[in-house]
Each structure stands twice: as structure tokens, then as C-alpha cells.
PDB file of C-alpha atoms in Angstrom:
ATOM      1  CA  MET A   1     169.692 118.746 172.734  1.00  0.00           C
ATOM      2  CA  LEU A   2     166.533 117.202 173.949  1.00  0.00           C
ATOM      3  CA  ARG A   3     163.327 119.427 175.206  1.00  0.00           C
ATOM      4  CA  PRO A   4     161.898 118.992 178.816  1.00  0.00           C
ATOM      5  CA  SER A   5     158.909 117.138 177.527  1.00  0.00           C
ATOM      6  CA  ARG A   6     161.304 114.792 175.425  1.00  0.00           C
ATOM      7  CA  ARG A   7     163.032 114.180 178.303  1.00  0.00           C
ATOM      8  CA  ALA A   8     160.048 113.598 180.375  1.00  0.00           C
ATOM      9  CA  GLY A   9     158.773 111.237 177.803  1.00  0.00           C
ATOM     10  CA  ILE A  10     161.727 108.934 177.923  1.00  0.00           C
ATOM     11  CA  ALA A  11     161.814 108.591 181.421  1.00  0.00           C
ATOM     12  CA  ALA A  12     158.658 107.872 182.109  1.00  0.00           C
ATOM     13  CA  ALA A  13     158.738 105.121 178.945  1.00  0.00           C
ATOM     14  CA  ALA A  14     161.873 104.053 180.435  1.00  0.00           C
ATOM     15  CA  TRP A  15     160.368 103.463 183.794  1.00  0.00           C
ATOM     16  CA  SER A  16     157.366 101.548 182.159  1.00  0.00           C
ATOM     17  CA  ALA A  17     159.601  99.028 180.816  1.00  0.00           C
ATOM     18  CA  PHE A  18     161.635  98.750 184.144  1.00  0.00           C
ATOM     19  CA  ALA A  19     158.423  97.956 185.776  1.00  0.00           C
ATOM     20  CA  ILE A  20     157.308  95.619 183.556  1.00  0.00           C
ATOM     21  CA  VAL A  21     160.779  93.633 182.515  1.00  0.00           C
ATOM     22  CA  SER A  22     163.613  94.105 185.008  1.00  0.00           C
ATOM     23  CA  CYS A  23     161.945  92.920 188.174  1.00  0.00           C
ATOM     24  CA  SER A  24     160.275  90.023 186.226  1.00  0.00           C
ATOM     25  CA  SER A  25     161.425  86.600 185.072  1.00  0.00           C
ATOM     26  CA  SER A  26     160.335  85.330 181.763  1.00  0.00           C
ATOM     27  CA  MET A  27     158.450  82.007 182.854  1.00  0.00           C
ATOM     28  CA  SER A  28     156.207  81.906 186.416  1.00  0.00           C
ATOM     29  CA  PRO A  29     156.952  78.717 188.248  1.00  0.00           C
ATOM     30  CA  ASN A  30     152.963  77.931 187.811  1.00  0.00           C
ATOM     31  CA  GLY A  31     153.098  78.777 184.345  1.00  0.00           C
ATOM     32  CA  PRO A  32     152.820  81.522 182.127  1.00  0.00           C
ATOM     33  CA  VAL A  33     151.804  84.900 183.382  1.00  0.00           C
ATOM     34  CA  ALA A  34     149.116  86.816 181.473  1.00  0.00           C
ATOM     35  CA  SER A  35     148.415  89.326 183.463  1.00  0.00           C
ATOM     36  CA  VAL A  36     148.922  91.308 186.573  1.00  0.00           C
ATOM     37  CA  THR A  37     146.089  93.225 188.384  1.00  0.00           C
ATOM     38  CA  VAL A  38     146.793  96.107 191.269  1.00  0.00           C
ATOM     39  CA  THR A  39     144.239  96.656 193.237  1.00  0.00           C
ATOM     40  CA  PRO A  40     142.953  99.324 194.083  1.00  0.00           C
ATOM     41  CA  PRO A  41     143.885 100.527 190.807  1.00  0.00           C
ATOM     42  CA  ALA A  42     143.958 104.269 192.514  1.00  0.00           C
ATOM     43  CA  ASP A  43     143.812 105.229 196.181  1.00  0.00           C
ATOM     44  CA  THR A  44     144.440 108.409 197.891  1.00  0.00           C
ATOM     45  CA  ILE A  45     146.574 108.983 200.992  1.00  0.00           C
ATOM     46  CA  ALA A  46     148.240 111.627 203.055  1.00  0.00           C
ATOM     47  CA  VAL A  47     151.746 112.368 203.296  1.00  0.00           C
ATOM     48  CA  GLY A  48     153.014 110.359 206.659  1.00  0.00           C
ATOM     49  CA  THR A  49     150.346 107.416 206.232  1.00  0.00           C
ATOM     50  CA  THR A  50     150.113 104.284 204.355  1.00  0.00           C
ATOM     51  CA  THR A  51     147.992 102.113 202.243  1.00  0.00           C
ATOM     52  CA  THR A  52     148.290  98.781 201.060  1.00  0.00           C
ATOM     53  CA  LEU A  53     147.844  97.466 197.437  1.00  0.00           C
ATOM     54  CA  GLN A  54     147.097  93.888 196.202  1.00  0.00           C
ATOM     55  CA  ALA A  55     148.266  92.366 193.003  1.00  0.00           C
ATOM     56  CA  THR A  56     146.811  89.365 191.409  1.00  0.00           C
ATOM     57  CA  VAL A  57     148.510  87.243 188.632  1.00  0.00           C
ATOM     58  CA  MET A  58     146.221  85.487 185.978  1.00  0.00           C
ATOM     59  CA  SER A  59     147.221  83.102 183.527  1.00  0.00           C
ATOM     60  CA  PRO A  60     146.397  82.973 179.819  1.00  0.00           C
ATOM     61  CA  GLY A  61     143.421  81.029 181.158  1.00  0.00           C
ATOM     62  CA  GLY A  62     142.044  83.227 183.368  1.00  0.00           C
ATOM     63  CA  HIS A  63     142.683  81.596 186.286  1.00  0.00           C
ATOM     64  CA  ALA A  64     144.625  83.114 189.171  1.00  0.00           C
ATOM     65  CA  LEU A  65     148.151  81.893 189.693  1.00  0.00           C
ATOM     66  CA  SER A  66     148.988  80.995 193.582  1.00  0.00           C
ATOM     67  CA  GLY A  67     152.744  81.331 194.922  1.00  0.00           C
ATOM     68  CA  GLN A  68     153.396  83.808 192.461  1.00  0.00           C
ATOM     69  CA  HIS A  69     156.844  86.382 193.271  1.00  0.00           C
ATOM     70  CA  VAL A  70     155.485  89.814 193.033  1.00  0.00           C
ATOM     71  CA  PHE A  71     158.147  92.652 192.346  1.00  0.00           C
ATOM     72  CA  TRP A  72     156.892  96.368 193.299  1.00  0.00           C
ATOM     73  CA  ASN A  73     158.369  99.192 192.279  1.00  0.00           C
ATOM     74  CA  THR A  74     157.643 103.144 192.682  1.00  0.00           C
ATOM     75  CA  GLY A  75     157.679 105.440 189.591  1.00  0.00           C
ATOM     76  CA  LYS A  76     158.402 108.880 191.877  1.00  0.00           C
ATOM     77  CA  ALA A  77     159.967 107.340 195.305  1.00  0.00           C
ATOM     78  CA  SER A  78     159.946 111.317 196.373  1.00  0.00           C
ATOM     79  CA  VAL A  79     156.377 111.242 196.562  1.00  0.00           C
ATOM     80  CA  ALA A  80     155.645 107.375 197.572  1.00  0.00           C
ATOM     81  CA  THR A  81     157.562 104.011 198.570  1.00  0.00           C
ATOM     82  CA  VAL A  82     156.435 100.770 197.966  1.00  0.00           C
ATOM     83  CA  SER A  83     157.680  97.895 200.206  1.00  0.00           C
ATOM     84  CA  ASP A  84     157.916  94.231 198.680  1.00  0.00           C
ATOM     85  CA  ALA A  85     154.339  93.709 200.494  1.00  0.00           C
ATOM     86  CA  GLY A  86     153.026  96.104 198.734  1.00  0.00           C
ATOM     87  CA  VAL A  87     152.658  98.899 201.574  1.00  0.00           C
ATOM     88  CA  VAL A  88     152.800 102.417 200.199  1.00  0.00           C
ATOM     89  CA  THR A  89     153.757 105.418 202.349  1.00  0.00           C
ATOM     90  CA  GLY A  90     153.168 108.810 201.356  1.00  0.00           C
ATOM     91  CA  LEU A  91     156.185 111.231 201.629  1.00  0.00           C
ATOM     92  CA  ALA A  92     155.205 114.255 199.591  1.00  0.00           C
ATOM     93  CA  GLN A  93     152.422 115.970 198.081  1.00  0.00           C
ATOM     94  CA  GLY A  94     151.863 114.468 194.490  1.00  0.00           C
ATOM     95  CA  THR A  95     151.220 111.809 192.180  1.00  0.00           C
ATOM     96  CA  ALA A  96     153.048 108.583 191.682  1.00  0.00           C
ATOM     97  CA  GLN A  97     152.315 105.087 189.770  1.00  0.00           C
ATOM     98  CA  VAL A  98     153.258 101.801 191.492  1.00  0.00           C
ATOM     99  CA  ALA A  99     153.709  98.775 189.553  1.00  0.00           C
ATOM    100  CA  ALA A 100     153.400  95.376 190.512  1.00  0.00           C
ATOM    101  CA  SER A 101     155.576  92.905 188.002  1.00  0.00           C
ATOM    102  CA  ALA A 102     155.294  88.724 187.625  1.00  0.00           C
ATOM    103  CA  GLY A 103     156.145  86.738 185.163  1.00  0.00           C
ATOM    104  CA  GLY A 104     156.798  89.372 182.493  1.00  0.00           C
ATOM    105  CA  ALA A 105     153.400  91.068 183.103  1.00  0.00           C
ATOM    106  CA  SER A 106     152.858  94.097 185.376  1.00  0.00           C
ATOM    107  CA  GLY A 107     149.822  95.995 186.598  1.00  0.00           C
ATOM    108  CA  ILE A 108     150.073 100.031 187.821  1.00  0.00           C
ATOM    109  CA  ALA A 109     148.145 101.949 190.460  1.00  0.00           C
ATOM    110  CA  THR A 110     147.696 105.401 190.540  1.00  0.00           C
ATOM    111  CA  ILE A 111     148.428 106.908 194.026  1.00  0.00           C
ATOM    112  CA  THR A 112     147.533 110.558 194.978  1.00  0.00           C
ATOM    113  CA  VAL A 113     149.415 111.753 198.139  1.00  0.00           C
ATOM    114  CA  LEU A 114     147.712 114.673 199.697  1.00  0.00           C
ATOM    115  CA  PRO A 115     149.354 117.037 202.243  1.00  0.00           C
ATOM    116  CA  PRO A 116     149.760 115.817 206.090  1.00  0.00           C
ATOM    117  CA  ARG A 117     146.151 115.757 207.708  1.00  0.00           C
ATOM    118  CA  VAL A 118     145.304 117.777 210.842  1.00  0.00           C
ATOM    119  CA  ALA A 119     145.663 115.346 213.692  1.00  0.00           C
ATOM    120  CA  SER A 120     145.032 117.990 216.630  1.00  0.00           C
ATOM    121  CA  VAL A 121     144.367 121.829 216.472  1.00  0.00           C
ATOM    122  CA  SER A 122     146.512 124.165 219.144  1.00  0.00           C
ATOM    123  CA  VAL A 123     144.469 127.487 220.082  1.00  0.00           C
ATOM    124  CA  SER A 124     146.720 130.091 222.305  1.00  0.00           C
ATOM    125  CA  PRO A 125     146.073 131.577 224.479  1.00  0.00           C
ATOM    126  CA  SER A 126     143.851 128.909 226.002  1.00  0.00           C
ATOM    127  CA  ARG A 127     142.542 131.762 228.453  1.00  0.00           C
ATOM    128  CA  ASP A 128     142.173 135.353 228.033  1.00  0.00           C
ATOM    129  CA  THR A 129     140.307 138.392 229.520  1.00  0.00           C
ATOM    130  CA  ILE A 130     138.919 141.416 227.906  1.00  0.00           C
ATOM    131  CA  VAL A 131     137.692 144.496 229.642  1.00  0.00           C
ATOM    132  CA  LEU A 132     135.088 146.006 227.766  1.00  0.00           C
ATOM    133  CA  PRO A 133     134.983 147.557 224.904  1.00  0.00           C
ATOM    134  CA  GLY A 134     138.056 145.656 224.202  1.00  0.00           C
ATOM    135  CA  THR A 135     139.369 142.647 221.938  1.00  0.00           C
ATOM    136  CA  ALA A 136     141.506 139.776 222.196  1.00  0.00           C
ATOM    137  CA  GLN A 137     143.789 137.724 219.163  1.00  0.00           C
ATOM    138  CA  LEU A 138     143.573 133.924 219.338  1.00  0.00           C
ATOM    139  CA  THR A 139     145.544 131.858 217.270  1.00  0.00           C
ATOM    140  CA  ALA A 140     144.795 128.585 216.150  1.00  0.00           C
ATOM    141  CA  THR A 141     147.433 126.022 214.692  1.00  0.00           C
ATOM    142  CA  PRO A 142     146.712 123.147 212.934  1.00  0.00           C
ATOM    143  CA  LEU A 143     149.226 120.255 213.872  1.00  0.00           C
ATOM    144  CA  ASP A 144     150.078 116.875 212.204  1.00  0.00           C
ATOM    145  CA  ASP A 145     150.375 113.553 213.752  1.00  0.00           C
ATOM    146  CA  ASN A 146     153.902 114.574 214.609  1.00  0.00           C
ATOM    147  CA  HIS A 147     152.730 117.301 216.357  1.00  0.00           C
ATOM    148  CA  HIS A 148     154.210 119.582 213.537  1.00  0.00           C
ATOM    149  CA  PRO A 149     152.514 122.490 212.183  1.00  0.00           C
ATOM    150  CA  LEU A 150     150.856 122.601 209.124  1.00  0.00           C
ATOM    151  CA  GLY A 151     150.086 125.712 206.823  1.00  0.00           C
ATOM    152  CA  ASN A 152     148.123 126.870 204.166  1.00  0.00           C
ATOM    153  CA  ARG A 153     144.706 125.154 206.247  1.00  0.00           C
ATOM    154  CA  THR A 154     141.520 126.578 206.842  1.00  0.00           C
ATOM    155  CA  VAL A 155     140.413 127.353 210.151  1.00  0.00           C
ATOM    156  CA  THR A 156     137.215 128.207 211.354  1.00  0.00           C
ATOM    157  CA  TRP A 157     136.093 129.957 214.612  1.00  0.00           C
ATOM    158  CA  VAL A 158     132.748 130.225 216.525  1.00  0.00           C
ATOM    159  CA  SER A 159     131.427 131.597 220.056  1.00  0.00           C
ATOM    160  CA  ASN A 160     129.104 129.651 222.286  1.00  0.00           C
ATOM    161  CA  LEU A 161     128.067 133.191 223.579  1.00  0.00           C
ATOM    162  CA  PRO A 162     127.810 135.759 220.885  1.00  0.00           C
ATOM    163  CA  ASN A 163     126.057 138.011 223.262  1.00  0.00           C
ATOM    164  CA  VAL A 164     129.064 138.099 225.620  1.00  0.00           C
ATOM    165  CA  ALA A 165     131.980 137.679 222.755  1.00  0.00           C
ATOM    166  CA  THR A 166     131.940 137.687 219.265  1.00  0.00           C
ATOM    167  CA  VAL A 167     134.687 136.297 217.054  1.00  0.00           C
ATOM    168  CA  ASN A 168     135.467 136.666 213.434  1.00  0.00           C
ATOM    169  CA  GLY A 169     137.339 134.128 211.098  1.00  0.00           C
ATOM    170  CA  SER A 170     140.684 135.467 211.879  1.00  0.00           C
ATOM    171  CA  GLY A 171     140.321 134.644 215.602  1.00  0.00           C
ATOM    172  CA  LEU A 172     140.048 138.158 216.884  1.00  0.00           C
ATOM    173  CA  VAL A 173     137.182 138.447 219.799  1.00  0.00           C
ATOM    174  CA  THR A 174     135.141 141.249 220.802  1.00  0.00           C
ATOM    175  CA  GLY A 175     133.726 141.644 223.915  1.00  0.00           C
ATOM    176  CA  VAL A 176     129.832 142.447 224.067  1.00  0.00           C
ATOM    177  CA  ALA A 177     128.837 141.970 227.895  1.00  0.00           C
ATOM    178  CA  ALA A 178     130.188 140.947 231.002  1.00  0.00           C
ATOM    179  CA  GLY A 179     130.398 137.303 231.144  1.00  0.00           C
ATOM    180  CA  SER A 180     132.799 134.335 230.120  1.00  0.00           C
ATOM    181  CA  ALA A 181     132.712 132.620 226.350  1.00  0.00           C
ATOM    182  CA  THR A 182     133.767 129.472 224.871  1.00  0.00           C
ATOM    183  CA  ILE A 183     135.840 130.202 221.627  1.00  0.00           C
ATOM    184  CA  THR A 184     136.667 127.151 219.143  1.00  0.00           C
ATOM    185  CA  ALA A 185     138.582 126.688 216.400  1.00  0.00           C
ATOM    186  CA  THR A 186     138.065 124.039 213.744  1.00  0.00           C
ATOM    187  CA  SER A 187     139.913 122.489 210.777  1.00  0.00           C
ATOM    188  CA  GLU A 188     139.450 119.763 208.683  1.00  0.00           C
ATOM    189  CA  GLY A 189     137.026 118.088 211.635  1.00  0.00           C
ATOM    190  CA  GLN A 190     139.473 118.907 214.403  1.00  0.00           C
ATOM    191  CA  SER A 191     139.074 121.241 217.419  1.00  0.00           C
ATOM    192  CA  ALA A 192     140.419 123.262 220.005  1.00  0.00           C
ATOM    193  CA  SER A 193     139.100 125.795 222.428  1.00  0.00           C
ATOM    194  CA  ALA A 194     140.017 128.644 224.702  1.00  0.00           C
ATOM    195  CA  VAL A 195     137.866 130.679 227.244  1.00  0.00           C
ATOM    196  CA  VAL A 196     137.559 134.290 227.089  1.00  0.00           C
ATOM    197  CA  VAL A 197     136.059 136.109 230.182  1.00  0.00           C
ATOM    198  CA  VAL A 198     134.845 139.835 229.585  1.00  0.00           C
ATOM    199  CA  GLN A 199     134.687 142.291 232.114  1.00  0.00           C
ATOM    200  CA  PRO A 200     133.109 145.751 232.617  1.00  0.00           C
ATOM    201  CA  PRO A 201     135.408 148.540 232.263  1.00  0.00           C
ATOM    202  CA  ALA A 202     137.212 150.201 235.762  1.00  0.00           C
ATOM    203  CA  ALA A 203     134.504 152.477 237.003  1.00  0.00           C
ATOM    204  CA  ALA A 204     136.164 156.339 237.376  1.00  0.00           C
ATOM    205  CA  THR A 205     132.938 157.810 238.794  1.00  0.00           C
ATOM    206  CA  VAL A 206     129.618 156.507 240.757  1.00  0.00           C
ATOM    207  CA  THR A 207     126.771 159.112 241.268  1.00  0.00           C
ATOM    208  CA  VAL A 208     124.023 157.950 243.571  1.00  0.00           C
ATOM    209  CA  THR A 209     120.565 159.523 243.696  1.00  0.00           C
ATOM    210  CA  PRO A 210     118.632 160.780 245.386  1.00  0.00           C
ATOM    211  CA  ALA A 211     122.101 162.651 246.781  1.00  0.00           C
ATOM    212  CA  ARG A 212     119.915 163.036 250.023  1.00  0.00           C
ATOM    213  CA  ALA A 213     116.599 161.814 251.801  1.00  0.00           C
ATOM    214  CA  THR A 214     114.668 162.013 255.088  1.00  0.00           C
ATOM    215  CA  LEU A 215     113.158 159.102 256.231  1.00  0.00           C
ATOM    216  CA  THR A 216     110.868 158.423 259.041  1.00  0.00           C
ATOM    217  CA  VAL A 217     112.205 155.308 261.283  1.00  0.00           C
ATOM    218  CA  GLY A 218     110.991 152.365 260.088  1.00  0.00           C
ATOM    219  CA  LYS A 219     110.244 153.325 256.255  1.00  0.00           C
ATOM    220  CA  THR A 220     112.581 152.744 253.471  1.00  0.00           C
ATOM    221  CA  THR A 221     113.660 154.274 250.253  1.00  0.00           C
ATOM    222  CA  THR A 222     115.704 152.773 247.452  1.00  0.00           C
ATOM    223  CA  LEU A 223     118.818 154.446 245.993  1.00  0.00           C
ATOM    224  CA  THR A 224     120.605 153.665 242.643  1.00  0.00           C
ATOM    225  CA  ALA A 225     124.026 153.906 241.565  1.00  0.00           C
ATOM    226  CA  LYS A 226     124.950 154.505 238.273  1.00  0.00           C
ATOM    227  CA  ALA A 227     128.803 153.872 237.379  1.00  0.00           C
ATOM    228  CA  LYS A 228     130.334 155.462 234.581  1.00  0.00           C
ATOM    229  CA  ASP A 229     134.103 155.065 232.846  1.00  0.00           C
ATOM    230  CA  ALA A 230     136.483 157.329 232.138  1.00  0.00           C
ATOM    231  CA  ALA A 231     135.161 158.490 229.121  1.00  0.00           C
ATOM    232  CA  GLY A 232     131.564 159.430 230.814  1.00  0.00           C
ATOM    233  CA  ARG A 233     130.212 156.187 229.588  1.00  0.00           C
ATOM    234  CA  VAL A 234     127.629 154.248 231.618  1.00  0.00           C
ATOM    235  CA  ILE A 235     128.897 151.174 232.374  1.00  0.00           C
ATOM    236  CA  GLU A 236     125.976 148.346 232.381  1.00  0.00           C
ATOM    237  CA  GLY A 237     126.100 145.741 234.739  1.00  0.00           C
ATOM    238  CA  ALA A 238     128.629 147.568 236.898  1.00  0.00           C
ATOM    239  CA  PRO A 239     129.073 145.870 239.985  1.00  0.00           C
ATOM    240  CA  ILE A 240     128.038 147.724 243.101  1.00  0.00           C
ATOM    241  CA  ALA A 241     128.705 147.496 246.750  1.00  0.00           C
ATOM    242  CA  TRP A 242     126.183 149.287 249.240  1.00  0.00           C
ATOM    243  CA  SER A 243     127.609 150.466 253.088  1.00  0.00           C
ATOM    244  CA  SER A 244     126.257 152.736 255.887  1.00  0.00           C
ATOM    245  CA  ALA A 245     128.317 154.675 257.890  1.00  0.00           C
ATOM    246  CA  THR A 246     125.864 154.630 260.774  1.00  0.00           C
ATOM    247  CA  PRO A 247     124.136 151.727 260.795  1.00  0.00           C
ATOM    248  CA  SER A 248     122.374 152.536 264.051  1.00  0.00           C
ATOM    249  CA  ALA A 249     120.618 155.129 261.732  1.00  0.00           C
ATOM    250  CA  ALA A 250     120.005 153.588 258.413  1.00  0.00           C
ATOM    251  CA  THR A 251     120.708 150.225 256.918  1.00  0.00           C
ATOM    252  CA  VAL A 252     121.195 149.369 253.007  1.00  0.00           C
ATOM    253  CA  SER A 253     120.629 146.450 251.422  1.00  0.00           C
ATOM    254  CA  ALA A 254     122.852 144.739 248.470  1.00  0.00           C
ATOM    255  CA  GLY A 255     120.087 146.277 245.980  1.00  0.00           C
ATOM    256  CA  GLY A 256     120.361 150.231 247.313  1.00  0.00           C
ATOM    257  CA  VAL A 257     117.437 149.836 249.872  1.00  0.00           C
ATOM    258  CA  VAL A 258     117.623 151.861 252.720  1.00  0.00           C
ATOM    259  CA  THR A 259     116.011 151.462 256.157  1.00  0.00           C
ATOM    260  CA  ALA A 260     115.767 154.019 258.762  1.00  0.00           C
ATOM    261  CA  VAL A 261     116.600 152.000 261.943  1.00  0.00           C
ATOM    262  CA  GLY A 262     116.827 154.894 264.444  1.00  0.00           C
ATOM    263  CA  ALA A 263     117.157 158.630 264.710  1.00  0.00           C
ATOM    264  CA  GLY A 264     120.234 160.454 263.286  1.00  0.00           C
ATOM    265  CA  SER A 265     121.907 160.395 259.960  1.00  0.00           C
ATOM    266  CA  ALA A 266     123.769 158.139 257.787  1.00  0.00           C
ATOM    267  CA  LEU A 267     126.244 158.509 254.768  1.00  0.00           C
ATOM    268  CA  ILE A 268     125.082 155.632 252.094  1.00  0.00           C
ATOM    269  CA  THR A 269     128.064 154.982 249.751  1.00  0.00           C
ATOM    270  CA  ALA A 270     127.987 152.734 246.886  1.00  0.00           C
ATOM    271  CA  ARG A 271     131.501 151.499 245.641  1.00  0.00           C
ATOM    272  CA  SER A 272     132.330 150.207 242.222  1.00  0.00           C
ATOM    273  CA  GLY A 273     136.044 149.114 242.140  1.00  0.00           C
ATOM    274  CA  ASN A 274     138.051 152.373 243.443  1.00  0.00           C
ATOM    275  CA  ALA A 275     135.341 154.781 242.321  1.00  0.00           C
ATOM    276  CA  SER A 276     132.156 155.807 244.752  1.00  0.00           C
ATOM    277  CA  GLY A 277     128.915 157.969 245.314  1.00  0.00           C
ATOM    278  CA  SER A 278     127.194 158.502 248.617  1.00  0.00           C
ATOM    279  CA  ALA A 279     123.772 159.454 249.576  1.00  0.00           C
ATOM    280  CA  ALA A 280     122.831 161.383 252.780  1.00  0.00           C
ATOM    281  CA  ILE A 281     120.083 160.089 254.752  1.00  0.00           C
ATOM    282  CA  LEU A 282     118.065 161.596 257.745  1.00  0.00           C
ATOM    283  CA  ALA A 283     116.327 159.434 259.820  1.00  0.00           C
ATOM    284  CA  VAL A 284     113.631 161.053 262.197  1.00  0.00           C
ATOM    285  CA  PRO A 285     111.623 159.725 264.933  1.00  0.00           C
ATOM    286  CA  ALA A 286     107.996 158.656 263.956  1.00  0.00           C
ATOM    287  CA  PRO A 287     105.763 161.508 265.201  1.00  0.00           C
ATOM    288  CA  GLN A 288     103.541 160.497 268.714  1.00  0.00           C
ATOM    289  CA  PRO A 289      99.782 160.380 268.660  1.00  0.00           C
ATOM    290  CA  PRO A 290      98.430 163.121 270.460  1.00  0.00           C
ATOM    291  CA  ALA A 291      97.195 162.031 274.077  1.00  0.00           C
ATOM    292  CA  PRO A 292      93.496 161.091 274.159  1.00  0.00           C
ATOM    293  CA  LYS A 293      91.031 163.898 275.365  1.00  0.00           C
ATOM    294  CA  PRO A 294      89.655 162.801 278.856  1.00  0.00           C
ATOM    295  CA  PRO A 295      85.733 162.167 278.646  1.00  0.00           C
ATOM    296  CA  PRO A 296      83.932 165.036 279.832  1.00  0.00           C
ATOM    297  CA  ASN A 297      82.203 164.705 283.095  1.00  0.00           C
ATOM    298  CA  PRO A 298      78.326 163.268 282.673  1.00  0.00           C
ATOM    299  CA  LYS A 299      75.779 165.460 283.661  1.00  0.00           C
ATOM    300  CA  PRO A 300      73.548 164.372 286.716  1.00  0.00           C
ATOM    301  CA  PRO A 301      69.936 163.374 286.032  1.00  0.00           C
ATOM    302  CA  LYS A 302      67.481 166.156 286.523  1.00  0.00           C
ATOM    303  CA  GLY A 303      65.721 166.055 290.229  1.00  0.00           C
ATOM    304  CA  HIS A 304      68.721 164.208 291.772  1.00  0.00           C
ATOM    305  CA  HIS A 305      70.267 165.981 294.293  1.00  0.00           C
ATOM    306  CA  THR A 306      74.078 165.833 295.135  1.00  0.00           C
ATOM    307  CA  PRO A 307      74.450 164.569 299.054  1.00  0.00           C
ATOM    308  CA  GLY A 308      75.084 167.742 301.182  1.00  0.00           C
ATOM    309  CA  HIS A 309      72.761 170.103 299.056  1.00  0.00           C
ATOM    310  CA  ARG A 310      69.069 170.581 299.696  1.00  0.00           C
TER     311      ARG A 310
END
């Protein structure tokens, strides 16, 4: 019984003999053939792609013989095939020798077939939302030219705004601050992206300070609102909407600036989502200035007599 290595050697020798003899004639139409050279002597292609080999037939005198019929064969058809025109097609990852034979001589090229190339990348979901302090998992799938998924490919991830959202090597996105970030996955020069929107957490409470204030009509004061989540954490950048229950007494701007416009009281409310807080404002009239005192009567000059008096 032959050992596997012995069988492989016999098979290789048999294929070489087949490449040189079985597909050639003993004499070329243009004279004897000394050698056949295949160019390139080695090449690398990906599964599903092709390369074209050229065979040059030489005479014993070192001249190229034209018009020679060249026979092409492959030593491993499961890895690569070759057409009558020398076009090699990669079928599976591995190495195959391709022979060109003419007039009893042959030349060989070694073809290395790599896994299919990455033609495109798909990222899913293409859009996601994170509520702070949350995360989102993105998945990148490299695809071949026929849009078939490719396994065992390296994918790198990057965020265009890491101050809004970061991403690790597995595509896990972590929200950092409210905003929008583009997350890009790249494999073998091909890229695809997803948009991740980071939202602040829902407010559970809103506290307004000061809780009450008295203003003279025409004067202003600034209120501040602090929103907190259910865990009591302050929500930085939480959206706040201000309103006045009695704008005839006091108005409030989008920044929380209260202006007393008329005597009375007003409840100023700061709202964030479904949570709200309030401050009581008392607007009082401006104090009236005291009435001016009448000027004193001037004293008559000495020696002057009032009419009717002696």
C-alpha cells in the first residue's frame, strides 16, 4: 500500500508528464520547439476573478515561433481553471499550477487564489438612537461582488464625533453627550456608515431656583432650572421650556429671564419632557416719588408796606 506522500508525488509527476506530452505534438508546424515560457510566471487572484496568461513558444535558435497552437491545462481544477486562451479563473482558495504546452515543450505558471475580495460593506442598523447613558450595537458585514457575506474579515470602526458617541472594535457604540455621530466600518478599503443619535435621558424632576422672588415692575431676574433623571443624576444639556401662567404680571424668556410687567403674581414653570418645576413671582408697583414741597413765600423787602396798611 502506498503512503499518502508517495501517492501525491506520483500524481504530481503524472500531471507534469500530461502537461508536457498529452496535449502537444511531436513537431510544430513552424519547426521544432525548444521551450515554452508562460508570463507572468506567478500571479495572485481572488476567488471569482480572472487573470490572463501568455505563452511564448521558442525555437532551438532562440526565436519566437508564431502561429503555434498552445494547449492549456491546470493541475488543480478545483482551485483554478484555464481556458483555451489562457484565461485563469479562481474557484477556491489555494495554489494551482497552469501549464502551456506546444511542440513537446511546456511552461508552467503558479497561480495563488485568495479568498474573495471585499466589494462592499453593509452596516446595520443604518440609524439608531441612544438615550444617555446607553449603548447601541452595530453590525458590519463584508460582501463579495455578488453581495454574498464574507466571513473572517477584519473590520475597523471609527466615530466622527467621539465627544458625542464612541465605538469599540466590535461595533458597540456608547453615548457620551447629546448630538448625532456617524459611525463608519471599514474592511479591505470598503466602508459603510450608520448615524447614531444620542438623546439626553428623560427628566424625572425639574427644580427651579429661586423658588420665589419679588420684583418691582420693570425689573428682571434670572431663574435656573435643573433637570434630573430617575436616579437623581443631573441631566446636562436637558431641553427646558419656560412659560408664565400670568404674562400680564410677569413674562419669561427662553433663557429663564423673568420680567415684571404689571402688579400681580405669576407662576413661572420650567418643563423638560413630562417633568416640571415652578417658581412664584410677585410683581409690585414701583414706589411713587414723594410730591415736591411748595416753595416758601418770599419775605417782603424791608421798608416795603403792603397796600391797605400804614
